[in-house]
PDB file of C-alpha atoms in Angstrom:
ATOM      1  CA  UNK A 579     -20.487  20.247  31.287  1.00 60.00           C
ATOM      2  CA  UNK A 580     -22.437  17.790  29.139  1.00 70.00           C
ATOM      3  CA  UNK A 581     -26.194  17.768  29.465  1.00 78.00           C
ATOM      4  CA  UNK A 582     -28.189  14.776  30.680  1.00 78.00           C
ATOM      5  CA  UNK A 583     -29.429  14.130  27.128  1.00 82.00           C
ATOM      6  CA  UNK A 584     -25.852  13.986  25.801  1.00 84.00           C
ATOM      7  CA  UNK A 585     -24.708  11.650  28.577  1.00 82.00           C
ATOM      8  CA  UNK A 586     -27.770   9.450  28.074  1.00 84.00           C
ATOM      9  CA  UNK A 587     -27.055   9.184  24.345  1.00 87.00           C
ATOM     10  CA  UNK A 588     -23.451   8.220  25.082  1.00 86.00           C
ATOM     11  CA  UNK A 589     -24.571   5.551  27.541  1.00 87.00           C
ATOM     12  CA  UNK A 590     -26.860   4.077  24.898  1.00 88.00           C
ATOM     13  CA  UNK A 591     -24.003   4.153  22.370  1.00 88.00           C
ATOM     14  CA  UNK A 592     -21.652   2.325  24.758  1.00 87.00           C
ATOM     15  CA  UNK A 593     -24.341  -0.288  25.455  1.00 87.00           C
ATOM     16  CA  UNK A 594     -24.829  -0.899  21.721  1.00 88.00           C
ATOM     17  CA  UNK A 595     -21.072  -1.268  21.234  1.00 88.00           C
ATOM     18  CA  UNK A 596     -20.931  -3.656  24.176  1.00 86.00           C
ATOM     19  CA  UNK A 597     -23.555  -5.841  22.522  1.00 88.00           C
ATOM     20  CA  UNK A 598     -21.292  -6.122  19.462  1.00 89.00           C
ATOM     21  CA  UNK A 599     -18.161  -6.947  21.478  1.00 87.00           C
ATOM     22  CA  UNK A 600     -20.046  -9.525  23.524  1.00 88.00           C
ATOM     23  CA  UNK A 601     -21.383 -11.146  20.331  1.00 88.00           C
ATOM     24  CA  UNK A 602     -17.872 -11.228  18.855  1.00 85.00           C
ATOM     25  CA  UNK A 603     -16.610 -12.874  22.055  1.00 85.00           C
ATOM     26  CA  UNK A 604     -19.232 -15.621  21.810  1.00 88.00           C
ATOM     27  CA  UNK A 605     -18.580 -16.172  18.081  1.00 86.00           C
ATOM     28  CA  UNK A 606     -14.815 -16.426  18.650  1.00 84.00           C
ATOM     29  CA  UNK A 607     -15.389 -18.901  21.481  1.00 85.00           C
ATOM     30  CA  UNK A 608     -17.552 -21.107  19.244  1.00 88.00           C
ATOM     31  CA  UNK A 609     -15.042 -21.008  16.374  1.00 83.00           C
ATOM     32  CA  UNK A 610     -12.209 -21.865  18.754  1.00 80.00           C
ATOM     33  CA  UNK A 611     -13.963 -24.982  20.045  1.00 84.00           C
ATOM     34  CA  UNK A 612     -14.851 -26.100  16.523  1.00 83.00           C
ATOM     35  CA  UNK A 613     -11.297 -25.636  15.187  1.00 78.00           C
ATOM     36  CA  UNK A 614      -9.778 -27.548  18.100  1.00 77.00           C
ATOM     37  CA  UNK A 615     -12.232 -30.373  17.532  1.00 82.00           C
ATOM     38  CA  UNK A 616     -11.327 -30.598  13.830  1.00 77.00           C
ATOM     39  CA  UNK A 617      -7.614 -30.629  14.632  1.00 73.00           C
ATOM     40  CA  UNK A 618      -8.079 -33.370  17.227  1.00 77.00           C
ATOM     41  CA  UNK A 619      -9.876 -35.511  14.646  1.00 78.00           C
ATOM     42  CA  UNK A 620      -7.143 -35.193  12.000  1.00 74.00           C
ATOM     43  CA  UNK A 621      -4.028 -35.118  14.182  1.00 73.00           C
ATOM     44  CA  UNK A 622      -3.849 -38.936  14.732  1.00 79.00           C
ATOM     45  CA  UNK A 623      -3.452 -39.524  10.975  1.00 76.00           C
ATOM     46  CA  UNK A 624      -0.464 -37.191  10.664  1.00 75.00           C
ATOM     47  CA  UNK A 625       1.026 -38.498  13.886  1.00 76.00           C
ATOM     48  CA  UNK A 626       0.883 -41.943  12.305  1.00 79.00           C
ATOM     49  CA  UNK A 627       2.645 -40.595   9.202  1.00 77.00           C
ATOM     50  CA  UNK A 628       5.441 -39.207  11.351  1.00 75.00           C
ATOM     51  CA  UNK A 629       5.746 -42.578  13.089  1.00 76.00           C
ATOM     52  CA  UNK A 630       6.139 -44.273   9.704  1.00 74.00           C
ATOM     53  CA  UNK A 631       8.869 -41.795   8.717  1.00 76.00           C
ATOM     54  CA  UNK A 632      10.617 -42.583  12.005  1.00 74.00           C
ATOM     55  CA  UNK A 633      10.328 -46.282  11.193  1.00 73.00           C
ATOM     56  CA  UNK A 634      11.981 -45.707   7.824  1.00 73.00           C
ATOM     57  CA  UNK A 635      14.922 -43.943   9.461  1.00 70.00           C
ATOM     58  CA  UNK A 636      15.150 -46.697  12.040  1.00 69.00           C
ATOM     59  CA  UNK A 637      15.542 -49.120   9.145  1.00 70.00           C
ATOM     60  CA  UNK A 638      18.120 -47.140   7.175  1.00 69.00           C
ATOM     61  CA  UNK A 639      20.138 -44.025   7.985  1.00 66.00           C
ATOM     62  CA  UNK A 640      21.776 -43.415   4.603  1.00 69.00           C
ATOM     63  CA  UNK A 641      18.602 -42.399   2.758  1.00 73.00           C
ATOM     64  CA  UNK A 642      19.056 -39.919  -0.060  1.00 74.00           C
ATOM     65  CA  UNK A 643      16.070 -37.569  -0.145  1.00 76.00           C
ATOM     66  CA  UNK A 644      15.739 -33.953  -1.317  1.00 80.00           C
ATOM     67  CA  UNK A 645      13.504 -33.252   1.670  1.00 79.00           C
ATOM     68  CA  UNK A 646      16.240 -33.902   4.243  1.00 79.00           C
ATOM     69  CA  UNK A 647      19.665 -32.554   5.017  1.00 76.00           C
ATOM     70  CA  UNK A 648      22.532 -35.020   4.614  1.00 73.00           C
ATOM     71  CA  UNK A 649      23.011 -37.125   7.751  1.00 66.00           C
ATOM     72  CA  UNK A 650      26.486 -35.778   8.536  1.00 68.00           C
ATOM     73  CA  UNK A 651      26.186 -32.011   7.978  1.00 67.00           C
ATOM     74  CA  UNK A 652      23.965 -29.043   7.130  1.00 70.00           C
ATOM     75  CA  UNK A 653      25.283 -27.519   3.888  1.00 71.00           C
ATOM     76  CA  UNK A 654      24.996 -23.876   2.940  1.00 74.00           C
ATOM     77  CA  UNK A 655      22.134 -23.454   0.507  1.00 77.00           C
ATOM     78  CA  UNK A 656      22.339 -20.086  -1.262  1.00 82.00           C
ATOM     79  CA  UNK A 657      19.411 -19.080  -3.397  1.00 86.00           C
ATOM     80  CA  UNK A 658      15.785 -18.097  -3.039  1.00 90.00           C
ATOM     81  CA  UNK A 659      13.920 -19.042   0.115  1.00 91.00           C
ATOM     82  CA  UNK A 660      10.175 -19.285   0.490  1.00 91.00           C
ATOM     83  CA  UNK A 661       8.270 -17.860   3.455  1.00 93.00           C
ATOM     84  CA  UNK A 662       4.655 -18.730   4.234  1.00 94.00           C
ATOM     85  CA  UNK A 663       3.187 -16.102   6.591  1.00 94.00           C
ATOM     86  CA  UNK A 664      -0.126 -16.949   8.255  1.00 93.00           C
ATOM     87  CA  UNK A 665      -2.172 -13.941   9.401  1.00 92.00           C
ATOM     88  CA  UNK A 666      -5.851 -13.185   9.960  1.00 89.00           C
ATOM     89  CA  UNK A 667      -8.414 -11.807   7.544  1.00 86.00           C
ATOM     90  CA  UNK A 668      -9.319  -8.977   9.918  1.00 83.00           C
ATOM     91  CA  UNK A 669      -8.132  -7.179  13.021  1.00 81.00           C
ATOM     92  CA  UNK A 670      -9.725  -6.709  16.454  1.00 80.00           C
ATOM     93  CA  UNK A 671      -7.514  -9.499  17.800  1.00 81.00           C
ATOM     94  CA  UNK A 672      -5.074  -7.611  20.009  1.00 81.00           C
ATOM     95  CA  UNK A 673      -1.423  -7.958  18.991  1.00 85.00           C
ATOM     96  CA  UNK A 674      -1.977 -11.237  17.110  1.00 86.00           C
ATOM     97  CA  UNK A 675      -1.167  -9.920  13.628  1.00 89.00           C
ATOM     98  CA  UNK A 676       1.550  -7.516  14.785  1.00 91.00           C
ATOM     99  CA  UNK A 677       3.500 -10.320  16.467  1.00 91.00           C
ATOM    100  CA  UNK A 678       3.405 -12.341  13.234  1.00 91.00           C
ATOM    101  CA  UNK A 679       4.664  -9.358  11.247  1.00 92.00           C
ATOM    102  CA  UNK A 680       7.552  -8.836  13.674  1.00 92.00           C
ATOM    103  CA  UNK A 681       8.639 -12.457  13.325  1.00 91.00           C
ATOM    104  CA  UNK A 682       8.249 -12.339   9.536  1.00 91.00           C
ATOM    105  CA  UNK A 683      10.324  -9.144   9.241  1.00 91.00           C
ATOM    106  CA  UNK A 684      13.039 -10.695  11.402  1.00 90.00           C
ATOM    107  CA  UNK A 685      13.171 -13.687   9.069  1.00 88.00           C
ATOM    108  CA  UNK A 686      13.073 -11.587   5.886  1.00 87.00           C
ATOM    109  CA  UNK A 687      15.884  -9.389   7.188  1.00 88.00           C
ATOM    110  CA  UNK A 688      18.120 -12.389   7.841  1.00 85.00           C
ATOM    111  CA  UNK A 689      18.036 -13.430   4.157  1.00 84.00           C
ATOM    112  CA  UNK A 690      17.642 -10.936   1.327  1.00 81.00           C
ATOM    113  CA  UNK A 691      16.215 -13.273  -1.340  1.00 87.00           C
ATOM    114  CA  UNK A 692      12.735 -14.402  -0.294  1.00 89.00           C
ATOM    115  CA  UNK A 693       9.500 -15.285  -2.048  1.00 91.00           C
ATOM    116  CA  UNK A 694       6.590 -14.330   0.175  1.00 92.00           C
ATOM    117  CA  UNK A 695       3.407 -16.414   0.403  1.00 94.00           C
ATOM    118  CA  UNK A 696       0.689 -14.851   2.555  1.00 93.00           C
ATOM    119  CA  UNK A 697      -2.384 -16.348   4.167  1.00 92.00           C
ATOM    120  CA  UNK A 698      -4.981 -13.772   5.219  1.00 89.00           C
ATOM    121  CA  UNK A 699      -6.315 -10.468   3.943  1.00 90.00           C
ATOM    122  CA  UNK A 700      -4.794  -8.545   6.841  1.00 90.00           C
ATOM    123  CA  UNK A 701      -1.320  -9.749   5.921  1.00 90.00           C
ATOM    124  CA  UNK A 702      -1.822  -8.953   2.246  1.00 91.00           C
ATOM    125  CA  UNK A 703      -2.762  -5.342   3.037  1.00 92.00           C
ATOM    126  CA  UNK A 704       0.157  -4.943   5.450  1.00 92.00           C
ATOM    127  CA  UNK A 705       2.840  -6.112   3.021  1.00 92.00           C
ATOM    128  CA  UNK A 706       1.351  -4.135   0.136  1.00 92.00           C
ATOM    129  CA  UNK A 707       1.328  -0.968   2.248  1.00 92.00           C
ATOM    130  CA  UNK A 708       4.999  -1.567   3.098  1.00 90.00           C
ATOM    131  CA  UNK A 709       5.819  -2.285  -0.576  1.00 91.00           C
ATOM    132  CA  UNK A 710       6.958  -5.864   0.075  1.00 90.00           C
ATOM    133  CA  UNK A 711       6.380  -8.007  -3.058  1.00 92.00           C
ATOM    134  CA  UNK A 712       4.090 -11.003  -2.565  1.00 91.00           C
ATOM    135  CA  UNK A 713       4.450 -14.136  -4.669  1.00 92.00           C
ATOM    136  CA  UNK A 714       0.996 -15.544  -3.850  1.00 91.00           C
ATOM    137  CA  UNK A 715      -1.879 -14.677  -1.511  1.00 91.00           C
ATOM    138  CA  UNK A 716      -4.306 -17.268  -0.175  1.00 89.00           C
ATOM    139  CA  UNK A 717      -7.427 -15.269   0.590  1.00 82.00           C
ATOM    140  CA  UNK A 718     -10.014 -16.392   3.148  1.00 78.00           C
ATOM    141  CA  UNK A 719      -7.940 -19.438   4.095  1.00 77.00           C
ATOM    142  CA  UNK A 720      -7.294 -17.866   7.496  1.00 79.00           C
ATOM    143  CA  UNK A 721     -10.998 -17.844   8.371  1.00 81.00           C
ATOM    144  CA  UNK A 722     -11.701 -21.308   6.999  1.00 81.00           C
ATOM    145  CA  UNK A 723      -8.658 -23.573   7.435  1.00 85.00           C
ATOM    146  CA  UNK A 724      -9.454 -26.884   5.775  1.00 86.00           C
ATOM    147  CA  UNK A 725      -7.351 -29.827   4.730  1.00 85.00           C
ATOM    148  CA  UNK A 726      -8.127 -29.081   1.096  1.00 88.00           C
ATOM    149  CA  UNK A 727      -6.731 -25.563   1.363  1.00 90.00           C
ATOM    150  CA  UNK A 728      -3.679 -26.830   3.250  1.00 90.00           C
ATOM    151  CA  UNK A 729      -3.112 -29.299   0.404  1.00 90.00           C
ATOM    152  CA  UNK A 730      -3.368 -26.459  -2.131  1.00 91.00           C
ATOM    153  CA  UNK A 731      -0.692 -24.451  -0.291  1.00 92.00           C
ATOM    154  CA  UNK A 732       1.512 -27.515   0.163  1.00 92.00           C
ATOM    155  CA  UNK A 733       1.295 -28.431  -3.523  1.00 91.00           C
ATOM    156  CA  UNK A 734       2.341 -24.945  -4.630  1.00 92.00           C
ATOM    157  CA  UNK A 735       5.300 -24.815  -2.253  1.00 92.00           C
ATOM    158  CA  UNK A 736       6.424 -28.345  -3.111  1.00 91.00           C
ATOM    159  CA  UNK A 737       6.213 -27.634  -6.824  1.00 91.00           C
ATOM    160  CA  UNK A 738       8.600 -24.694  -6.512  1.00 91.00           C
ATOM    161  CA  UNK A 739      10.854 -26.617  -4.113  1.00 90.00           C
ATOM    162  CA  UNK A 740      11.069 -29.689  -6.349  1.00 88.00           C
ATOM    163  CA  UNK A 741      11.813 -27.522  -9.403  1.00 89.00           C
ATOM    164  CA  UNK A 742      14.685 -25.807  -7.561  1.00 88.00           C
ATOM    165  CA  UNK A 743      13.064 -22.365  -7.451  1.00 91.00           C
ATOM    166  CA  UNK A 744      13.109 -22.493  -3.640  1.00 91.00           C
ATOM    167  CA  UNK A 745      16.048 -23.822  -1.655  1.00 89.00           C
ATOM    168  CA  UNK A 746      14.397 -23.582   1.746  1.00 89.00           C
ATOM    169  CA  UNK A 747      10.834 -23.024   2.908  1.00 91.00           C
ATOM    170  CA  UNK A 748       9.845 -21.382   6.194  1.00 92.00           C
ATOM    171  CA  UNK A 749       6.442 -20.932   7.779  1.00 92.00           C
ATOM    172  CA  UNK A 750       5.602 -18.094  10.191  1.00 93.00           C
ATOM    173  CA  UNK A 751       2.548 -18.783  12.325  1.00 91.00           C
ATOM    174  CA  UNK A 752       1.216 -18.411  15.864  1.00 88.00           C
ATOM    175  CA  UNK A 753       1.611 -21.390  18.139  1.00 83.00           C
ATOM    176  CA  UNK A 754      -1.257 -21.927  20.554  1.00 76.00           C
ATOM    177  CA  UNK A 755       1.009 -23.669  23.041  1.00 68.00           C
ATOM    178  CA  UNK A 756      -0.776 -25.054  26.075  1.00 64.00           C
ATOM    179  CA  UNK A 757      -3.908 -23.025  25.425  1.00 59.00           C
ATOM    180  CA  UNK A 758      -2.931 -20.246  27.828  1.00 62.00           C
ATOM    181  CA  UNK A 759       0.059 -18.733  26.020  1.00 72.00           C
ATOM    182  CA  UNK A 760       0.514 -17.820  22.362  1.00 78.00           C
ATOM    183  CA  UNK A 761       3.715 -16.959  20.522  1.00 84.00           C
ATOM    184  CA  UNK A 762       4.562 -16.122  16.928  1.00 87.00           C
ATOM    185  CA  UNK A 763       7.248 -18.471  15.662  1.00 87.00           C
ATOM    186  CA  UNK A 764       9.086 -19.295  12.450  1.00 88.00           C
ATOM    187  CA  UNK A 765       9.849 -22.898  11.515  1.00 86.00           C
ATOM    188  CA  UNK A 766      11.835 -24.282   8.616  1.00 87.00           C
ATOM    189  CA  UNK A 767       9.418 -26.431   6.653  1.00 85.00           C
ATOM    190  CA  UNK A 768      11.936 -27.809   4.150  1.00 84.00           C
ATOM    191  CA  UNK A 769      14.427 -29.358   4.210  1.00 85.00           C
ATOM    192  CA  UNK A 770      14.071 -31.322   7.451  1.00 80.00           C
ATOM    193  CA  UNK A 771      16.804 -32.289   9.847  1.00 76.00           C
ATOM    194  CA  UNK A 772      16.960 -36.041  10.190  1.00 69.00           C
ATOM    195  CA  UNK A 773      17.169 -35.591  13.958  1.00 69.00           C
ATOM    196  CA  UNK A 774      13.594 -34.272  13.828  1.00 67.00           C
ATOM    197  CA  UNK A 775      12.552 -37.862  13.143  1.00 67.00           C
ATOM    198  CA  UNK A 776      15.147 -39.437  15.401  1.00 61.00           C
ATOM    199  CA  UNK A 777      14.106 -42.533  17.286  1.00 56.00           C
ATOM    200  CA  UNK A 778      13.878 -42.077  21.071  1.00 56.00           C
ATOM    201  CA  UNK A 779      16.108 -44.383  23.072  1.00 51.00           C
ATOM    202  CA  UNK A 780      13.122 -46.027  24.738  1.00 54.00           C
ATOM    203  CA  UNK A 781      11.795 -47.280  21.379  1.00 55.00           C
ATOM    204  CA  UNK A 782      12.998 -50.613  20.139  1.00 56.00           C
ATOM    205  CA  UNK A 783      15.336 -50.554  17.181  1.00 56.00           C
ATOM    206  CA  UNK A 784      14.442 -52.455  14.053  1.00 54.00           C
ATOM    207  CA  UNK A 785      16.277 -55.770  13.943  1.00 59.00           C
ATOM    208  CA  UNK A 786      14.441 -57.342  11.003  1.00 62.00           C
ATOM    209  CA  UNK A 787      14.834 -55.267   7.827  1.00 64.00           C
ATOM    210  CA  UNK A 788      11.728 -54.053   6.018  1.00 69.00           C
ATOM    211  CA  UNK A 789      11.262 -54.431   2.295  1.00 71.00           C
ATOM    212  CA  UNK A 790      10.284 -51.259   0.431  1.00 71.00           C
ATOM    213  CA  UNK A 791       8.857 -51.189  -3.084  1.00 72.00           C
ATOM    214  CA  UNK A 792       9.974 -49.737  -5.429  1.00 76.00           C
ATOM    215  CA  UNK A 793      12.676 -48.285  -3.116  1.00 74.00           C
ATOM    216  CA  UNK A 794      13.024 -46.794   0.328  1.00 74.00           C
ATOM    217  CA  UNK A 795      13.663 -43.307  -1.134  1.00 76.00           C
ATOM    218  CA  UNK A 796      10.540 -43.508  -3.298  1.00 78.00           C
ATOM    219  CA  UNK A 797       8.432 -44.532  -0.330  1.00 78.00           C
ATOM    220  CA  UNK A 798       9.781 -41.678   1.785  1.00 77.00           C
ATOM    221  CA  UNK A 799       9.344 -39.116  -1.003  1.00 78.00           C
ATOM    222  CA  UNK A 800       5.777 -40.332  -1.475  1.00 82.00           C
ATOM    223  CA  UNK A 801       4.943 -39.850   2.201  1.00 81.00           C
ATOM    224  CA  UNK A 802       6.447 -36.382   2.558  1.00 82.00           C
ATOM    225  CA  UNK A 803       3.804 -34.422   0.548  1.00 85.00           C
ATOM    226  CA  UNK A 804       1.069 -35.773   2.830  1.00 85.00           C
ATOM    227  CA  UNK A 805       3.126 -35.015   5.915  1.00 85.00           C
ATOM    228  CA  UNK A 806       3.819 -31.458   4.747  1.00 88.00           C
ATOM    229  CA  UNK A 807       0.105 -30.968   4.109  1.00 88.00           C
ATOM    230  CA  UNK A 808      -0.549 -32.036   7.683  1.00 86.00           C
ATOM    231  CA  UNK A 809       2.164 -29.718   9.002  1.00 86.00           C
ATOM    232  CA  UNK A 810       0.673 -26.731   7.157  1.00 89.00           C
ATOM    233  CA  UNK A 811      -2.855 -27.706   8.177  1.00 88.00           C
ATOM    234  CA  UNK A 812      -1.748 -27.874  11.803  1.00 85.00           C
ATOM    235  CA  UNK A 813      -0.107 -24.423  11.476  1.00 87.00           C
ATOM    236  CA  UNK A 814      -3.305 -23.007   9.944  1.00 89.00           C
ATOM    237  CA  UNK A 815      -5.447 -24.430  12.747  1.00 86.00           C
ATOM    238  CA  UNK A 816      -3.002 -23.304  15.443  1.00 85.00           C
ATOM    239  CA  UNK A 817      -3.005 -19.792  13.993  1.00 87.00           C
ATOM    240  CA  UNK A 818      -6.788 -19.767  13.682  1.00 87.00           C
ATOM    241  CA  UNK A 819      -7.204 -20.925  17.296  1.00 84.00           C
ATOM    242  CA  UNK A 820      -4.687 -18.307  18.454  1.00 85.00           C
ATOM    243  CA  UNK A 821      -6.552 -15.619  16.519  1.00 85.00           C
ATOM    244  CA  UNK A 822      -9.877 -16.548  18.106  1.00 85.00           C
ATOM    245  CA  UNK A 823      -8.282 -16.734  21.542  1.00 84.00           C
ATOM    246  CA  UNK A 824      -6.702 -13.308  21.044  1.00 83.00           C
ATOM    247  CA  UNK A 825     -10.043 -11.929  19.842  1.00 84.00           C
ATOM    248  CA  UNK A 826     -11.799 -13.392  22.887  1.00 84.00           C
ATOM    249  CA  UNK A 827      -9.248 -11.696  25.139  1.00 83.00           C
ATOM    250  CA  UNK A 828      -9.596  -8.386  23.290  1.00 85.00           C
ATOM    251  CA  UNK A 829     -13.392  -8.492  23.379  1.00 88.00           C
ATOM    252  CA  UNK A 830     -13.384  -9.450  27.068  1.00 86.00           C
ATOM    253  CA  UNK A 831     -11.184  -6.448  27.798  1.00 86.00           C
ATOM    254  CA  UNK A 832     -13.506  -4.290  25.705  1.00 86.00           C
ATOM    255  CA  UNK A 833     -16.503  -5.534  27.706  1.00 87.00           C
ATOM    256  CA  UNK A 834     -14.763  -4.771  30.995  1.00 87.00           C
ATOM    257  CA  UNK A 835     -13.785  -1.311  29.765  1.00 89.00           C
ATOM    258  CA  UNK A 836     -17.389  -0.739  28.671  1.00 88.00           C
ATOM    259  CA  UNK A 837     -18.642  -1.706  32.131  1.00 88.00           C
ATOM    260  CA  UNK A 838     -16.213   0.750  33.742  1.00 89.00           C
ATOM    261  CA  UNK A 839     -17.181   3.463  31.278  1.00 89.00           C
ATOM    262  CA  UNK A 840     -20.900   2.839  31.890  1.00 88.00           C
ATOM    263  CA  UNK A 841     -20.359   3.064  35.640  1.00 88.00           C
ATOM    264  CA  UNK A 842     -18.514   6.380  35.232  1.00 88.00           C
ATOM    265  CA  UNK A 843     -21.150   7.734  32.835  1.00 86.00           C
ATOM    266  CA  UNK A 844     -23.972   6.645  35.129  1.00 87.00           C
ATOM    267  CA  UNK A 845     -22.325   8.461  38.034  1.00 87.00           C
ATOM    268  CA  UNK A 846     -21.812  11.542  35.874  1.00 85.00           C
ATOM    269  CA  UNK A 847     -25.430  11.336  34.649  1.00 83.00           C
ATOM    270  CA  UNK A 848     -26.759  11.143  38.219  1.00 86.00           C
ATOM    271  CA  UNK A 849     -24.634  14.106  39.279  1.00 85.00           C
ATOM    272  CA  UNK A 850     -25.709  16.241  36.318  1.00 82.00           C
ATOM    273  CA  UNK A 851     -29.330  15.231  36.834  1.00 82.00           C
ATOM    274  CA  UNK A 852     -29.110  15.993  40.545  1.00 84.00           C
ATOM    275  CA  UNK A 853     -27.501  19.347  39.787  1.00 81.00           C
ATOM    276  CA  UNK A 854     -30.245  20.120  37.269  1.00 79.00           C
ATOM    277  CA  UNK A 855     -32.959  19.195  39.770  1.00 82.00           C
ATOM    278  CA  UNK A 856     -31.266  21.274  42.476  1.00 83.00           C
ATOM    279  CA  UNK A 857     -31.034  24.208  40.097  1.00 80.00           C
ATOM    280  CA  UNK A 858     -34.703  23.872  39.159  1.00 80.00           C
ATOM    281  CA  UNK A 859     -35.713  23.746  42.839  1.00 83.00           C
ATOM    282  CA  UNK A 860     -33.540  26.803  43.525  1.00 83.00           C
ATOM    283  CA  UNK A 861     -35.097  28.695  40.621  1.00 78.00           C
ATOM    284  CA  UNK A 862     -38.603  27.747  41.732  1.00 82.00           C
ATOM    285  CA  UNK A 863     -37.844  28.769  45.321  1.00 82.00           C
ATOM    286  CA  UNK A 864     -36.299  32.037  44.193  1.00 77.00           C
ATOM    287  CA  UNK A 865     -39.296  32.726  41.974  1.00 78.00           C
ATOM    288  CA  UNK A 866     -41.720  31.948  44.791  1.00 76.00           C
ATOM    289  CA  UNK A 867     -39.848  34.304  47.119  1.00 80.00           C
ATOM    290  CA  UNK A 868     -39.888  37.038  44.483  1.00 76.00           C
ATOM    291  CA  UNK A 869     -43.614  36.621  43.966  1.00 78.00           C
ATOM    292  CA  UNK A 870     -44.163  36.680  47.725  1.00 75.00           C
ATOM    293  CA  UNK A 871     -42.167  39.912  48.105  1.00 77.00           C
ATOM    294  CA  UNK A 872     -44.066  41.442  45.195  1.00 75.00           C
ATOM    295  CA  UNK A 873     -47.405  40.615  46.821  1.00 75.00           C
ATOM    296  CA  UNK A 874     -46.213  41.985  50.181  1.00 72.00           C
ATOM    297  CA  UNK A 875     -45.186  45.259  48.517  1.00 72.00           C
ATOM    298  CA  UNK A 876     -48.581  45.487  46.870  1.00 68.00           C
ATOM    299  CA  UNK A 877     -50.340  45.076  50.168  1.00 63.00           C
ATOM    300  CA  UNK A 878     -48.168  47.774  51.836  1.00 62.00           C
ATOM    301  CA  UNK A 879     -48.804  50.259  48.970  1.00 57.00           C
ATOM    302  CA  UNK A 880     -52.551  49.764  49.122  1.00 55.00           C
TER     303      UNK A 880
END
């Protein structure tokens, strides 16, 4: 059985660890609120861009653009696909990273020819350990998702897509959902389905034609890079928020486990201490009785 000193040292160790997990919980909570605030400030701009793309398709349906499938079918597109995988820079976030890896492996298995683009140090280490070649790693972007870094990623992917090196581009990220549930998902980034920008029936159709300069295709192709930057930025923020939420959940569980462990250790400490005190009292009593018998024998001899 452990001594009181050993149990006391373990209690102090658990308390110190609990301070760390509690601090990590508070830090994750602060980062989550900040990221959501930044996304809320930028989202209206990209929502407006999507509305403008909808307006273009409401004006003309026969637009020829490399960023969209033809209006009547979805052709087979053999060749190299690109996959942007968004992970964290570190662990201690429950199953957040593992769920992303599962979704990424499912996507990579479905098509043999992929170029892998990874956001996050954790993802880079995982794919290197599993000997999966990486085309480009964006370090520290996971912990600091900014519009500038989203634009850097978007520019690289668009450059390879426009040059024909990539036929399709997918992004694997974690969707925050309604704030209570999170799920790793894969979305085709390019090319888009035209139905993605379809006009709802409740919206009025354009009756007066718009005039586009220099052409409607040029206007649409000029908007798409900005829209893709917003899409990637939104995926980065969603993943970052999901990571912080997962870390908050993990640290909260760690705090609860620490409380249970401290309660068990405190009970064990009290029992060991009580047993030690009882043993000391027994030894003192036994010693006193022995001394008393010794004195009584001495009196009888004399």
